[in-house]
PDB file of C-alpha atoms in Angstrom:
ATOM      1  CA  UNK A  17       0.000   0.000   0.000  1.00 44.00           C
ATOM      2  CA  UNK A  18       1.246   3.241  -1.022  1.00 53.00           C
ATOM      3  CA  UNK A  19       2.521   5.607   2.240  1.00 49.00           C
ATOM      4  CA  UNK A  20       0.450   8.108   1.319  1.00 48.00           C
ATOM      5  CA  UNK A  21      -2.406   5.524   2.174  1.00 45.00           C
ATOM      6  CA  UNK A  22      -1.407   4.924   5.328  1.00 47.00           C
ATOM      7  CA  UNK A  23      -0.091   8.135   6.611  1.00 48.00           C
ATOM      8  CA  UNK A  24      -1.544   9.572  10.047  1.00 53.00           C
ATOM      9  CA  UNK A  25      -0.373  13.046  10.524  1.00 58.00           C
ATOM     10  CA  UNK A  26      -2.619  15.482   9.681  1.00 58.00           C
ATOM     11  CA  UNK A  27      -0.508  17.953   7.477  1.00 56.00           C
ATOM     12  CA  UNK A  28       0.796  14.658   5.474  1.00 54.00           C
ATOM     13  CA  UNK A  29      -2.892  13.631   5.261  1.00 57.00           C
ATOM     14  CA  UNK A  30      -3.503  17.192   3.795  1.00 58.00           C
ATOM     15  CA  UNK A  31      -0.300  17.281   1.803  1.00 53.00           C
ATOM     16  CA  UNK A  32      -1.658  13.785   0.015  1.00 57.00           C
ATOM     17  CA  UNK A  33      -5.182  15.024  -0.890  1.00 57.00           C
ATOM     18  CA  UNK A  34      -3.725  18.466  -2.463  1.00 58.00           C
ATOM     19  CA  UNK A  35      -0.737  16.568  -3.903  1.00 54.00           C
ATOM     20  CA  UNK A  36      -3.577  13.866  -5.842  1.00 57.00           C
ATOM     21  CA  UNK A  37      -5.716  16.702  -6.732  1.00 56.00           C
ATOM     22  CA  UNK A  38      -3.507  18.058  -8.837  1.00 54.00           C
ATOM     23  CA  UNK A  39      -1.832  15.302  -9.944  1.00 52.00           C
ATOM     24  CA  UNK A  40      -5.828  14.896 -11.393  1.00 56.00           C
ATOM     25  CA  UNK A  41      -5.829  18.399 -12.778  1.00 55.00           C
ATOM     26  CA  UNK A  42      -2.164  19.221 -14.379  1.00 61.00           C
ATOM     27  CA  UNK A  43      -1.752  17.351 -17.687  1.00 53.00           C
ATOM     28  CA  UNK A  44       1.241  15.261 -16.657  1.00 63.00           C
ATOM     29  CA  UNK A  45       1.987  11.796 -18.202  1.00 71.00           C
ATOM     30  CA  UNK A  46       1.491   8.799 -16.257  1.00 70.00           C
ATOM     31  CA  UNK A  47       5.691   8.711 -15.508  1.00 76.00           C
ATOM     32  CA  UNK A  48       5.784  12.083 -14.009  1.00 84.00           C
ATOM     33  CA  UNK A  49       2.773  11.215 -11.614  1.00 84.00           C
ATOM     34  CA  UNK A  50       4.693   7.939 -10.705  1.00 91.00           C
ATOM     35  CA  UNK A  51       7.318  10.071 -10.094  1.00 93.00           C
ATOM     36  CA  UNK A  52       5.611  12.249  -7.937  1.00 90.00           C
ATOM     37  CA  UNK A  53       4.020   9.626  -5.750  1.00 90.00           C
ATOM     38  CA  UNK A  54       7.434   8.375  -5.333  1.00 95.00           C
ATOM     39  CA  UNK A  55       9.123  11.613  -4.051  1.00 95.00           C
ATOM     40  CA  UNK A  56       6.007  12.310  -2.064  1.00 91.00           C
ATOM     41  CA  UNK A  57       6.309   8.708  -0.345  1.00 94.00           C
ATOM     42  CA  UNK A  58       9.974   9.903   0.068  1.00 96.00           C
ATOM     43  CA  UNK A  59       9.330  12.735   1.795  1.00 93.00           C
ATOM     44  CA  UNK A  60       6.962  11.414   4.298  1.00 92.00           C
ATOM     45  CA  UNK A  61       9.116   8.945   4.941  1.00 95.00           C
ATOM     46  CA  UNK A  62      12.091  11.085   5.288  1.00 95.00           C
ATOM     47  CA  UNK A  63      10.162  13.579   7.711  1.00 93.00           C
ATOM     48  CA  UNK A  64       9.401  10.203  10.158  1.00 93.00           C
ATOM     49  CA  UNK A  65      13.163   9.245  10.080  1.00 95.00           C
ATOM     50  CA  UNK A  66      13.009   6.022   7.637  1.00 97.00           C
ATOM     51  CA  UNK A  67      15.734   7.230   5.714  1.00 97.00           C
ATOM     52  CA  UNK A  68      16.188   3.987   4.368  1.00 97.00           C
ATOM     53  CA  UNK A  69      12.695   3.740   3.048  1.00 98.00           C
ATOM     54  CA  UNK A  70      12.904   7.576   1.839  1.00 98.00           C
ATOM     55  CA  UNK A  71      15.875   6.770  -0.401  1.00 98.00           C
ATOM     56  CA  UNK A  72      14.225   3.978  -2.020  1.00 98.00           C
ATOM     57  CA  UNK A  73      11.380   6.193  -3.150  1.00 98.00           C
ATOM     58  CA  UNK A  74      13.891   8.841  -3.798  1.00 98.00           C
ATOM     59  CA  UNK A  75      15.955   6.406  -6.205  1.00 98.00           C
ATOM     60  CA  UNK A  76      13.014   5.461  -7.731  1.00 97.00           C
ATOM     61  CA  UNK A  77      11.504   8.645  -8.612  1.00 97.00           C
ATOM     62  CA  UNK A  78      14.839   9.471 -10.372  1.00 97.00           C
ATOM     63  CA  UNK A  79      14.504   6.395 -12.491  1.00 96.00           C
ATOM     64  CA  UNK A  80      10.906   7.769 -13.581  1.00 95.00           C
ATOM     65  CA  UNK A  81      11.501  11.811 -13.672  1.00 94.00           C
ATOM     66  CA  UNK A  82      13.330  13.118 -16.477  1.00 92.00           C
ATOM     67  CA  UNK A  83      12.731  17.057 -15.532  1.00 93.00           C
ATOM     68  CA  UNK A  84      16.044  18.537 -14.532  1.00 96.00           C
ATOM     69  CA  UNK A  85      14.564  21.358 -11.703  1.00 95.00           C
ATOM     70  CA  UNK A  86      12.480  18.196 -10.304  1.00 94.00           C
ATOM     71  CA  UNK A  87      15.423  15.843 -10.328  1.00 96.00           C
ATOM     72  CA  UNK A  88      17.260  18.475  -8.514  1.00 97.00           C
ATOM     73  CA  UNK A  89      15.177  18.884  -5.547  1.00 97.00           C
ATOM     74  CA  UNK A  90      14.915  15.063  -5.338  1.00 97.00           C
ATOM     75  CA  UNK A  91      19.079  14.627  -5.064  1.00 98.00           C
ATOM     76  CA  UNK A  92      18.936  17.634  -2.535  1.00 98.00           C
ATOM     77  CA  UNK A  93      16.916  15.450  -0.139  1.00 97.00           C
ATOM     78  CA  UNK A  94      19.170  12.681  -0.793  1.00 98.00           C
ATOM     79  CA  UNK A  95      21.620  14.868   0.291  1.00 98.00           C
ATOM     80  CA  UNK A  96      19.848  15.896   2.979  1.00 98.00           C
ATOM     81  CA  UNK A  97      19.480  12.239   4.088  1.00 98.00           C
ATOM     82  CA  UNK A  98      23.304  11.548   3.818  1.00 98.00           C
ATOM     83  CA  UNK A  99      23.997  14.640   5.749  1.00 97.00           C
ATOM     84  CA  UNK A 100      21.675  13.789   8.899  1.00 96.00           C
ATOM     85  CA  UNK A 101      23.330   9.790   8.360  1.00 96.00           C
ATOM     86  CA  UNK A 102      26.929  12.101   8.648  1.00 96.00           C
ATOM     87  CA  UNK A 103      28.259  10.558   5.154  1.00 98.00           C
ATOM     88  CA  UNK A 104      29.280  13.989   4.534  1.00 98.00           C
ATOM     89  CA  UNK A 105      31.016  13.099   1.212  1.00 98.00           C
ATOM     90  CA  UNK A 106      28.214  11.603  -0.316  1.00 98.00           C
ATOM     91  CA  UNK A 107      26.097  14.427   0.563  1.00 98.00           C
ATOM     92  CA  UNK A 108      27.889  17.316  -1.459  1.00 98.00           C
ATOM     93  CA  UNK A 109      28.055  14.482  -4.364  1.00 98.00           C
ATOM     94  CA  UNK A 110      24.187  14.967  -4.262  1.00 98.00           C
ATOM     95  CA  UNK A 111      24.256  18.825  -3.285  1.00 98.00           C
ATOM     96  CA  UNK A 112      26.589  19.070  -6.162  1.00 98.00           C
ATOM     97  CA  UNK A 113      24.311  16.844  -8.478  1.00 98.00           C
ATOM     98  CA  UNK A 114      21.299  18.727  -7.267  1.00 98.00           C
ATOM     99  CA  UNK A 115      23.077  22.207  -8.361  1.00 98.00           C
ATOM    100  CA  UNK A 116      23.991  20.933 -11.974  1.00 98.00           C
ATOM    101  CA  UNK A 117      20.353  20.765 -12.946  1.00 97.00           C
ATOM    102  CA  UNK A 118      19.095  23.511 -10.700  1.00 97.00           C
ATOM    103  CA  UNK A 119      21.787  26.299  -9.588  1.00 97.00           C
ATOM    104  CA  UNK A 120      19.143  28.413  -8.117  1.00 97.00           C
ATOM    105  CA  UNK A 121      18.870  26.314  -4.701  1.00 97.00           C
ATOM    106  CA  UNK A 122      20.589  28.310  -1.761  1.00 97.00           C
ATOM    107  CA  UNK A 123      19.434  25.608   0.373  1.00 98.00           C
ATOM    108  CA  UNK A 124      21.931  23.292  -1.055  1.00 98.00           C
ATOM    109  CA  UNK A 125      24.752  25.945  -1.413  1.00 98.00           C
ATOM    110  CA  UNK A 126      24.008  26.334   2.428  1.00 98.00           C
ATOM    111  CA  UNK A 127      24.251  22.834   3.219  1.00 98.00           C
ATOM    112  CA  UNK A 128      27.640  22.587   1.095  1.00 98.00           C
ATOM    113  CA  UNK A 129      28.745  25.024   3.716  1.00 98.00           C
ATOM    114  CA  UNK A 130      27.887  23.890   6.905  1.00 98.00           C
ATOM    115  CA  UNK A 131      29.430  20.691   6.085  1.00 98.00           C
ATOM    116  CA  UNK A 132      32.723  22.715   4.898  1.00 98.00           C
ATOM    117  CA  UNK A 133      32.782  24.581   7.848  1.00 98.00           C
ATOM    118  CA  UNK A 134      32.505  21.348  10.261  1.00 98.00           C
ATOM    119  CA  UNK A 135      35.476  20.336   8.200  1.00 98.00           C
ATOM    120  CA  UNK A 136      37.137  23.522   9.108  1.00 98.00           C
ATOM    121  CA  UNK A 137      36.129  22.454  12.673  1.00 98.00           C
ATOM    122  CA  UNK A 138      37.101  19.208  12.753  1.00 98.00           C
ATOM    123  CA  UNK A 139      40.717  20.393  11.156  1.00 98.00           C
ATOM    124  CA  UNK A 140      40.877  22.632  13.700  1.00 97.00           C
ATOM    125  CA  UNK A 141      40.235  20.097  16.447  1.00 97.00           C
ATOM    126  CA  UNK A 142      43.119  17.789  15.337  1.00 97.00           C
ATOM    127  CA  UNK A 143      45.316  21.141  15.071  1.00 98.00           C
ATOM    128  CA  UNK A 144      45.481  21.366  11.030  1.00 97.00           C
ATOM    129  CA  UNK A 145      44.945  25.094  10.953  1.00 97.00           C
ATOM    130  CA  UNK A 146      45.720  25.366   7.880  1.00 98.00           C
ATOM    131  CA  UNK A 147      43.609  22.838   6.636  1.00 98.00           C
ATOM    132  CA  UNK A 148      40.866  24.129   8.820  1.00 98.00           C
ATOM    133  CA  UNK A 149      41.375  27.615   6.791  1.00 98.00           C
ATOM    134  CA  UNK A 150      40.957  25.926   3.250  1.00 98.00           C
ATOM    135  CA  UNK A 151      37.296  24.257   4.289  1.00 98.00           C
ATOM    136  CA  UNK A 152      35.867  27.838   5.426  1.00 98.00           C
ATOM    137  CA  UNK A 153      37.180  29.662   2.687  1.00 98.00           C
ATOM    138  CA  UNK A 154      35.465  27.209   0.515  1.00 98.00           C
ATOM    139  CA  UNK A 155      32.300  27.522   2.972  1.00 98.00           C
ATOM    140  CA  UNK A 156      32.649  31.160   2.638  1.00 98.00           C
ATOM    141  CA  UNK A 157      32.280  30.418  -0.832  1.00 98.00           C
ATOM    142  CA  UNK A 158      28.844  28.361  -0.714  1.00 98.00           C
ATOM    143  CA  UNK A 159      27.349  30.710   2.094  1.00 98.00           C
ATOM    144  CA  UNK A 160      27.929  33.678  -0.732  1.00 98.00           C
ATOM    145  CA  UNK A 161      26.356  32.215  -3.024  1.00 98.00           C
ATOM    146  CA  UNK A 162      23.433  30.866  -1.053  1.00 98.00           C
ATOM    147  CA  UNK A 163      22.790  34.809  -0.054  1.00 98.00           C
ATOM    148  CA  UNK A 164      23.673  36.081  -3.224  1.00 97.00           C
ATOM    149  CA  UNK A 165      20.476  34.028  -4.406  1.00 98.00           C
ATOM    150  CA  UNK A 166      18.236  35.440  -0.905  1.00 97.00           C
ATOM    151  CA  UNK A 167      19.394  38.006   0.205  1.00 94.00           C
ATOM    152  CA  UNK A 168      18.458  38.340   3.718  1.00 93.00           C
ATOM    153  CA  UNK A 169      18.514  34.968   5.041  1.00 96.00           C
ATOM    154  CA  UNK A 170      21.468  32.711   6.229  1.00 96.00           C
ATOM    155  CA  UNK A 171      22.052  35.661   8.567  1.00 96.00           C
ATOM    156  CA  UNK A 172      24.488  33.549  10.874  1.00 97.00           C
ATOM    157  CA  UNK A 173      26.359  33.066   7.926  1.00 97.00           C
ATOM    158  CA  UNK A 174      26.270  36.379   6.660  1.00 96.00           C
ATOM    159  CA  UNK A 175      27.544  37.258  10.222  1.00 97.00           C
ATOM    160  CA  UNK A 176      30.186  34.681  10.371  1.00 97.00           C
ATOM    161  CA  UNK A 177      31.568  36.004   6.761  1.00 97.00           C
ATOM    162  CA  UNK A 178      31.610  39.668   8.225  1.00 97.00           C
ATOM    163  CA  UNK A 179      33.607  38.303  11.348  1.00 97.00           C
ATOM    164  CA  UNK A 180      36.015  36.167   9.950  1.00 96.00           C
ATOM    165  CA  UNK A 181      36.700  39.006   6.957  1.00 96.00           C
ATOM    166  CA  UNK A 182      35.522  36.806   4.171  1.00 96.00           C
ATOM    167  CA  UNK A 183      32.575  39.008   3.395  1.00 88.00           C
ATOM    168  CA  UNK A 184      33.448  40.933   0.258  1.00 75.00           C
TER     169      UNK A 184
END
């Protein structure tokens, strides 16, 4: 049975009845709307913590969708998944992958970032400064972009590149 049969929360109840409304009502071939069903199950299970069950409807809707700015936001929650698992490599592969077919997603660019600058942390930690410097200059780098695309948010960030002097 579908997840989105079985769901109990009340916004994912909601979220299901809008989502197969207009599934009904947009002209979209019967591929995309597989597609769809399969990122939605994704994301429900991703929001309950069944990662493993979220990236099995997450692989699957990339085997049906063929729409670059929808394939992107489905590698960005793979990403997202590898990031809250800590396979920090993996997830900038799929922040990366996620940027290629969408570059307007600060979200990811953010993401890129905070993992960099753990790096930086973790470099730090073990007394590589110089190491440490490399991953938040190239976090400076993603946090700029990510507010050069919304301005206004990422304000830690935006504070941290003032700080450190990497705001320019």
């Amino acid at each position: 049975m579908p997840r989105s049969r079985i769901n109990g929360n009340f916004i994912d109840k909601t979220f299901s009845i809008v989502a197969n409304i207009l599934l009904q009502i947009i002209p979209t071939t019967s591929g995309e709307k597989e597609a769809f069903t399969y990122y939605r199950d994704g994301m429900s299970a991703q929001s309950e913590g069944n990662y493993a069950e979220a990236l099995q409807n997450y692989y699957e809707a990339m085997r049906l969708e063929i729409d670059p700015y929808d394939r992107s936001y489905i590698l960005y929650n793979i990403g997202l998944i590898h990031t809250s698992n800590g396979e920090h490599t993996k997830a900038l592969e799929y922040y990366f992958r996620a940027l290629e077919r969408n570059p307007f997603l600060p979200q990811a660019f953010n993401n890129m970032a905070v993992i960099c600058h753990y790096r930086g942390e973790q470099a730090i930690h073990q007394g590589d400064s110089e190491i440490a410097e490399a991953w938040f200059d190239q976090a400076a780098e993603y946090w700029k972009q990510a507010l050069a695309l919304t301005p206004g948010n990422y304000i830690e960030a935006h504070n941290w590149l003032k700080i450190t002097g990497r705001f320019e």
